[in-house]
C-alpha atoms as one frame of an Amber mdcrd trajectory, in Angstrom:
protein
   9.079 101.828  11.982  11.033 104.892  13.024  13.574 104.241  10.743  10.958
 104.632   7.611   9.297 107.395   8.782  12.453 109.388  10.176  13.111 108.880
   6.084   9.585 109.484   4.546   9.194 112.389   6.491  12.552 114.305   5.774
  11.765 113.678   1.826   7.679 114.799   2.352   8.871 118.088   3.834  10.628
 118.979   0.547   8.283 119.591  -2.483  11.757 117.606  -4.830  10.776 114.062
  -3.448   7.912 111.840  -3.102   7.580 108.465  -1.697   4.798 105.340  -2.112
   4.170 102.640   0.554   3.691  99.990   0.784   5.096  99.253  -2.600   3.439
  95.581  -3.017   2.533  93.753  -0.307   2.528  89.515  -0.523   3.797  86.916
   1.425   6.352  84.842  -0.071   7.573  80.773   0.951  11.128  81.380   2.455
  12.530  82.614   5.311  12.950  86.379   6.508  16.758  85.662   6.521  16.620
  84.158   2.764  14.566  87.363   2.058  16.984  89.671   3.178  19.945  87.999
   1.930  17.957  88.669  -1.198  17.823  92.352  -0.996  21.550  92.833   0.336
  22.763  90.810  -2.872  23.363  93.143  -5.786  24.615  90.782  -8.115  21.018
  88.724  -8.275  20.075  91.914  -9.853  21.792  91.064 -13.371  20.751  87.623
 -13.041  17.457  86.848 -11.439  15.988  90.531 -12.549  17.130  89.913 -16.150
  15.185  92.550 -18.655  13.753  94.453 -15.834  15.854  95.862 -12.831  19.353
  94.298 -14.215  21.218  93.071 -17.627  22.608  89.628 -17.750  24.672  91.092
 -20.457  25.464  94.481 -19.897  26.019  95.214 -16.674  29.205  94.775 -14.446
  30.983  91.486 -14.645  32.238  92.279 -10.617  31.065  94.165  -8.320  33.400
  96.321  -6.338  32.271  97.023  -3.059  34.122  98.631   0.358  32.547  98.892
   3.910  31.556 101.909   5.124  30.665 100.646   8.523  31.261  97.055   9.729
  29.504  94.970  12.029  29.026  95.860  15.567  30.616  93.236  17.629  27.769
  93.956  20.373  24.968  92.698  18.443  21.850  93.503  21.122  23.240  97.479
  20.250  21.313  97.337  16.720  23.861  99.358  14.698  23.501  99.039  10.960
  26.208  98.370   8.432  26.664  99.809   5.918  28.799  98.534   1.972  28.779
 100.489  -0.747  30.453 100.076  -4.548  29.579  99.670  -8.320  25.701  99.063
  -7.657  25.112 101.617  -5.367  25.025 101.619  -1.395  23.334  99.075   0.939
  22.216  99.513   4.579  21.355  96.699   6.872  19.513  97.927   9.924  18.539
  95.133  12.468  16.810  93.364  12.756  15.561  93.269   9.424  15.159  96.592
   7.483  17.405  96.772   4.321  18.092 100.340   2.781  19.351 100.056  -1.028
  20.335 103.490  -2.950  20.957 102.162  -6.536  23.422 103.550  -9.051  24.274
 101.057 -11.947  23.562 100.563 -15.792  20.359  98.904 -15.485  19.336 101.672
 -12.308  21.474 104.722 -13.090  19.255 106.745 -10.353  22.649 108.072  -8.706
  21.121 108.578  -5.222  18.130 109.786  -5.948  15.997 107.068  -5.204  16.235
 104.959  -2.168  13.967 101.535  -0.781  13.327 100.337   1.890  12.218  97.189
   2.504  11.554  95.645   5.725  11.834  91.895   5.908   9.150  90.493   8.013
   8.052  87.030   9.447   4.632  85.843   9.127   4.653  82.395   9.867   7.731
  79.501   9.721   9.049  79.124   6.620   7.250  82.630   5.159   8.080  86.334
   4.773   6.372  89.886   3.956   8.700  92.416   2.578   7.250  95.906   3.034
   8.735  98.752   0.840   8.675 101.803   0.474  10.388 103.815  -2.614  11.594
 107.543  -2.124  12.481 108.849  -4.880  13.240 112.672  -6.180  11.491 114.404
  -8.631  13.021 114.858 -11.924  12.174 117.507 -14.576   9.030 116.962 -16.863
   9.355 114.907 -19.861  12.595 113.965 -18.900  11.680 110.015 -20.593  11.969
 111.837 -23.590  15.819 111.920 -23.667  17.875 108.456 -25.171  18.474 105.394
 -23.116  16.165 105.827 -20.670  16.402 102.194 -18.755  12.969  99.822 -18.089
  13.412 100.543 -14.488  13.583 103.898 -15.184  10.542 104.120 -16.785   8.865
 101.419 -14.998   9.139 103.372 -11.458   7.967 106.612 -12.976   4.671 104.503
 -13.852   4.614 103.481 -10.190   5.042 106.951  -9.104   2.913 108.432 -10.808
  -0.482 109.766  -8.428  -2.474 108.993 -11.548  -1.730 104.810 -11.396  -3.982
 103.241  -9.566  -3.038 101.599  -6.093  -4.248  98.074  -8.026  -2.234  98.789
 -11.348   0.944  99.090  -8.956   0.069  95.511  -7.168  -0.352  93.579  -9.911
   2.312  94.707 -12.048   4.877  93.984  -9.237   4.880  90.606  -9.436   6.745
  91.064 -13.157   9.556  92.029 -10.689   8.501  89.985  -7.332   8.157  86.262
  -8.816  11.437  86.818 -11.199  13.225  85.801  -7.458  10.553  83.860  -5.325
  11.485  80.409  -7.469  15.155  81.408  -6.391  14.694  81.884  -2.549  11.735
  78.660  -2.000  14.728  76.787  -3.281  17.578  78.213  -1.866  15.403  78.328
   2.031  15.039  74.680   1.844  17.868  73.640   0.518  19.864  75.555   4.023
  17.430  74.220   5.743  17.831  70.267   4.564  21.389  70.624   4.719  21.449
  71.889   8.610  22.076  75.311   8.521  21.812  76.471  11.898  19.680  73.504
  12.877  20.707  72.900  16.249  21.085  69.365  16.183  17.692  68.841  14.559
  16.967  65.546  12.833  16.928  64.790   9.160  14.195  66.146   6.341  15.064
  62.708   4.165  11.298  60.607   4.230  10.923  56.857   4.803  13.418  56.576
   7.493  12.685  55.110  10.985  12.718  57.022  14.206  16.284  55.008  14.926
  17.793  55.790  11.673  16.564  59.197  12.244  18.127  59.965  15.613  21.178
  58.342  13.979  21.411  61.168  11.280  20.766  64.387  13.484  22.794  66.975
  11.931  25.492  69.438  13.745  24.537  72.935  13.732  26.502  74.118  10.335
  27.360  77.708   9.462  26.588  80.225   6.580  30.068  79.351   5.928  29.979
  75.771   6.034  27.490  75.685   2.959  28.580  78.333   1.165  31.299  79.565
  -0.858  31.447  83.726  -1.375  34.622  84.706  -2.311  33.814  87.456  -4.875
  33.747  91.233  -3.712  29.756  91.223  -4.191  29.100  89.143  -1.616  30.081
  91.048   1.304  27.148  92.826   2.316  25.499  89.122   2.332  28.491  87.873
   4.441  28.006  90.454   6.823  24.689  89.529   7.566  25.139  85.870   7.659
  27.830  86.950  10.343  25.386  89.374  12.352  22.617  86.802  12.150  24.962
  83.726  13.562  26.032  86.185  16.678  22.567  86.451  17.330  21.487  83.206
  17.167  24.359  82.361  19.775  22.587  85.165  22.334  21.649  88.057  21.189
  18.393  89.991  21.265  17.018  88.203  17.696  16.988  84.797  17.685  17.149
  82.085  14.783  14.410  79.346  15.529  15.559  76.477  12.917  12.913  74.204
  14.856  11.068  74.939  11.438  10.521  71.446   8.993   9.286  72.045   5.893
   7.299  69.097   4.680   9.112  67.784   1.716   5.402  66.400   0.233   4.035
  69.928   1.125   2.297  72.076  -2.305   3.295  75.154  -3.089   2.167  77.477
  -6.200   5.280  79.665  -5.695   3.938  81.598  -8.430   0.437  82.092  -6.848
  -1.252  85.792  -7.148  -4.823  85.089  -6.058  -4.659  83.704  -2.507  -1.057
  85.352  -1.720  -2.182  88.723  -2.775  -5.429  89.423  -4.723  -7.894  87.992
  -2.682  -7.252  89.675   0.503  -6.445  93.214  -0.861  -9.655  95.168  -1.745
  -8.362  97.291  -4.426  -7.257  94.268  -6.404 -10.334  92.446  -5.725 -12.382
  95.037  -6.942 -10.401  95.633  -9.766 -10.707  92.111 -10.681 -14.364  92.335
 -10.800 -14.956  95.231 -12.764 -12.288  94.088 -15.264 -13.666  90.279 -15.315
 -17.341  92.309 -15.818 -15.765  93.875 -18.660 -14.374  90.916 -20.379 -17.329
  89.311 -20.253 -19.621  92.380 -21.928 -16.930  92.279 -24.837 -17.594  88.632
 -25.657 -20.790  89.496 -25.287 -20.802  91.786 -27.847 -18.631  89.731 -29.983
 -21.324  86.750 -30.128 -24.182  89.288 -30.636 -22.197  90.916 -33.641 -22.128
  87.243 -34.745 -25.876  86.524 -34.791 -26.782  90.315 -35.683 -24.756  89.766
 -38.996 -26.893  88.827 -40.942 -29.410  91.172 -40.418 -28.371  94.012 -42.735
 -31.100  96.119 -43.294 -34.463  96.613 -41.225 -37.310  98.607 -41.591 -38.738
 100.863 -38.881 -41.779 103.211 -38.162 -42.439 106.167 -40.708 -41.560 109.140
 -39.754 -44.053 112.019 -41.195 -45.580 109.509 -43.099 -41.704 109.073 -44.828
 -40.989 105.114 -45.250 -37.226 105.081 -43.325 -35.409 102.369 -43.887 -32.376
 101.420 -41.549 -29.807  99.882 -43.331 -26.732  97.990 -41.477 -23.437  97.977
 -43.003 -21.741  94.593 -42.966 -18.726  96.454 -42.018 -20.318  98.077 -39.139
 -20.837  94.079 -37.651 -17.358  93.283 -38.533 -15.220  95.645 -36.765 -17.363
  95.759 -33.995 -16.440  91.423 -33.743 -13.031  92.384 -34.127 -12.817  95.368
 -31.486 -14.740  93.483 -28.866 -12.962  90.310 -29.473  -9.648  91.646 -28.970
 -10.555  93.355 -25.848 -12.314  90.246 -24.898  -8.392  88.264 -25.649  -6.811
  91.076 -24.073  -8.537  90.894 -20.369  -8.643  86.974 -20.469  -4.670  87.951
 -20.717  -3.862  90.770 -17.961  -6.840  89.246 -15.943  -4.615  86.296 -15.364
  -2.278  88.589 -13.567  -4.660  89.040 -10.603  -4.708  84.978 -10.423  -1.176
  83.844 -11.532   1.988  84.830 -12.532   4.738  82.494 -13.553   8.632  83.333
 -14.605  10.950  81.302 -16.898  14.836  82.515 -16.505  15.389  81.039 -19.634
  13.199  83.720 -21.682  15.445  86.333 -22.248  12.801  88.854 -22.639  10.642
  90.808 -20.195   8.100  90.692 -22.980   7.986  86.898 -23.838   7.189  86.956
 -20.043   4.220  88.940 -20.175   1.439  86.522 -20.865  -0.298  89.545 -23.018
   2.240  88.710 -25.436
């Protein structure tokens, strides 16, 4: 912890930067290793962040990155490392706190905004990342110039005092579930093929106890499953290598005693019990949104049955016959204005239940389930 505040408080005593956290909090079903791997990978960021924080297209075929500080070889010391290169700089602090300072195409913040996530542990086989964004000011209206990027624009939303703390959850998870198909995957798969298993027995079902004790695994490095030989994996091989000295003695230890159940049911995607129904700001959001949506049908139907209706006579007034005459029109666009805010919350109120991502779109919008 007093690694994020040493850094939220040096940028809150200057008036040029502000900071948020948390910035989303959820649980997600990998491991805290898989999770950080994650965030020290900045190549996933033109892949699995496709039309929002990175470019399949665009952005930097390779990734040229140098160390800046290597690996201590005493690993209960806790000294970070530190790579830095085409996407920016990365800091791994142990145990798990991950600093990123992006500066590439898709993120062209050039230092000026840092996060910090810290990689936590809930349960076996799940994770919280907590984040927090520092970022410096920049001048006003300065979205007005060309190019401004998604993230850009996207973080100055978040920013912003004005958002509220609900807007901010929700709306993560455009970002958040583009990886967590990616890392429930890529956790079990390690897992099922022994990495770091300590001679546990096989995941395969429908095999007897003798069969089993027949197949126990050896204990298999990063290494030994995986095959990094570009530039932009160093930061990731460097913590594979920290986390394997510490499993062997040092002050954090790798438990691998962890089976996932290979029947078990996950909704990787899930918003409502992960997130929205244990955070108050969502949940109340939810309500007075889900109120909303249903006064607009409500008024939709009623415009229905009030249509044909269009003229009704009231009281005198000063012994003056007044008649009260309804426009057709009137009943029409009120239907179509309350039914297409009535469409539009059945939409973004999914967003507080369930959010799902398909890699193959290759637009944030066909995403969006608004759209």
């Amino acid at each position: 912890d007093q690694d994020i505040n040493d850094s939220t408080s040096s940028s809150s005593s200057s008036s040029t930067w502000r900071y948020k956290i948390p910035a989303g909090v959820r649980d997600f079903p990998c491991g805290w290793d898989t999770m950080v791997e994650n965030t020290l990978d900045p190549a996933h960021f033109c892949a699995a962040h496709h039309g929002t924080l990175g470019n399949r297209y665009t952005d930097p075929k390779h990734y040229s990155q140098k160390v800046i500080q290597q690996v201590s070889r005493n690993v209960t010391s806790n000294d970070p490392f530190v790579v830095e290169g085409d996407f920016g700089t990365l800091e791994f602090q142990p145990p798990c706190l991950v600093r990123y300072t992006p500066d590439n195409p898709s993120m062209p913040f050039g230092g000026k905004m840092t996060i910090a996530t810290y990689c936590v542990p809930t349960r076996p086989g799940w994770v919280r990342p907590l984040a927090t964004v520092i970022m410096k000011e920049r001048p006003p209206f300065w979205w007005i110039r060309e190019n401004v990027q998604l993230s850009e624009f996207a973080l100055e939303i978040f920013m912003n005092p004005l958002t509220p703390v609900w807007m901010g959850h929700i709306l993560s998870s455009i970002v958040l579930h583009q990886d967590a198909g990616i890392l429930y995957y890529q956790h079990r798969n390690f897992r099922r093929k022994g990495y770091l298993s300590k001679g546990q027995g096989s995941d395969d079902c429908g095999e007897d106890s003798l069969n089993m004790n027949m197949n126990k695994k050896k204990s298999k490095s990063y290494h030994d499953l995986a095959y990094m030989p570009n530039e932009a994996d160093k930061a990731v091989s460097m913590f594979r290598q920290w986390l394997q000295r510490s499993s062997d003695g040092g002050d954090v230890t790798f438990d691998p005693s962890y089976r996932d159940d290979p029947t078990e049911s996950i909704d990787i995607f899930d918003m409502w019990h992960a997130h929205t129904s244990q955070c108050k700001n969502c949940s109340d959001a939810y309500e007075r949104l889900e109120t909303a949506r249903k006064i607009a049908w409500g008024v939709f139907y009623g415009s229905i049955l009030a249509s044909p209706v269009l003229a009704t006579s009231a009281n005198t007034v000063a012994d003056i016959p007044l008649t009260i005459t309804i426009s057709p029109w009137t009943t029409l666009v009120l239907g179509i204005a309350s039914a297409s805010m009535g469409i539009a919350l059945d939409k973004f109120n999914g967003l507080f239940l369930r959010y799902e991502v398909r890699h193959t779109d290759d637009s944030i919008i066909e995403k969006l389930p608004f759209f």
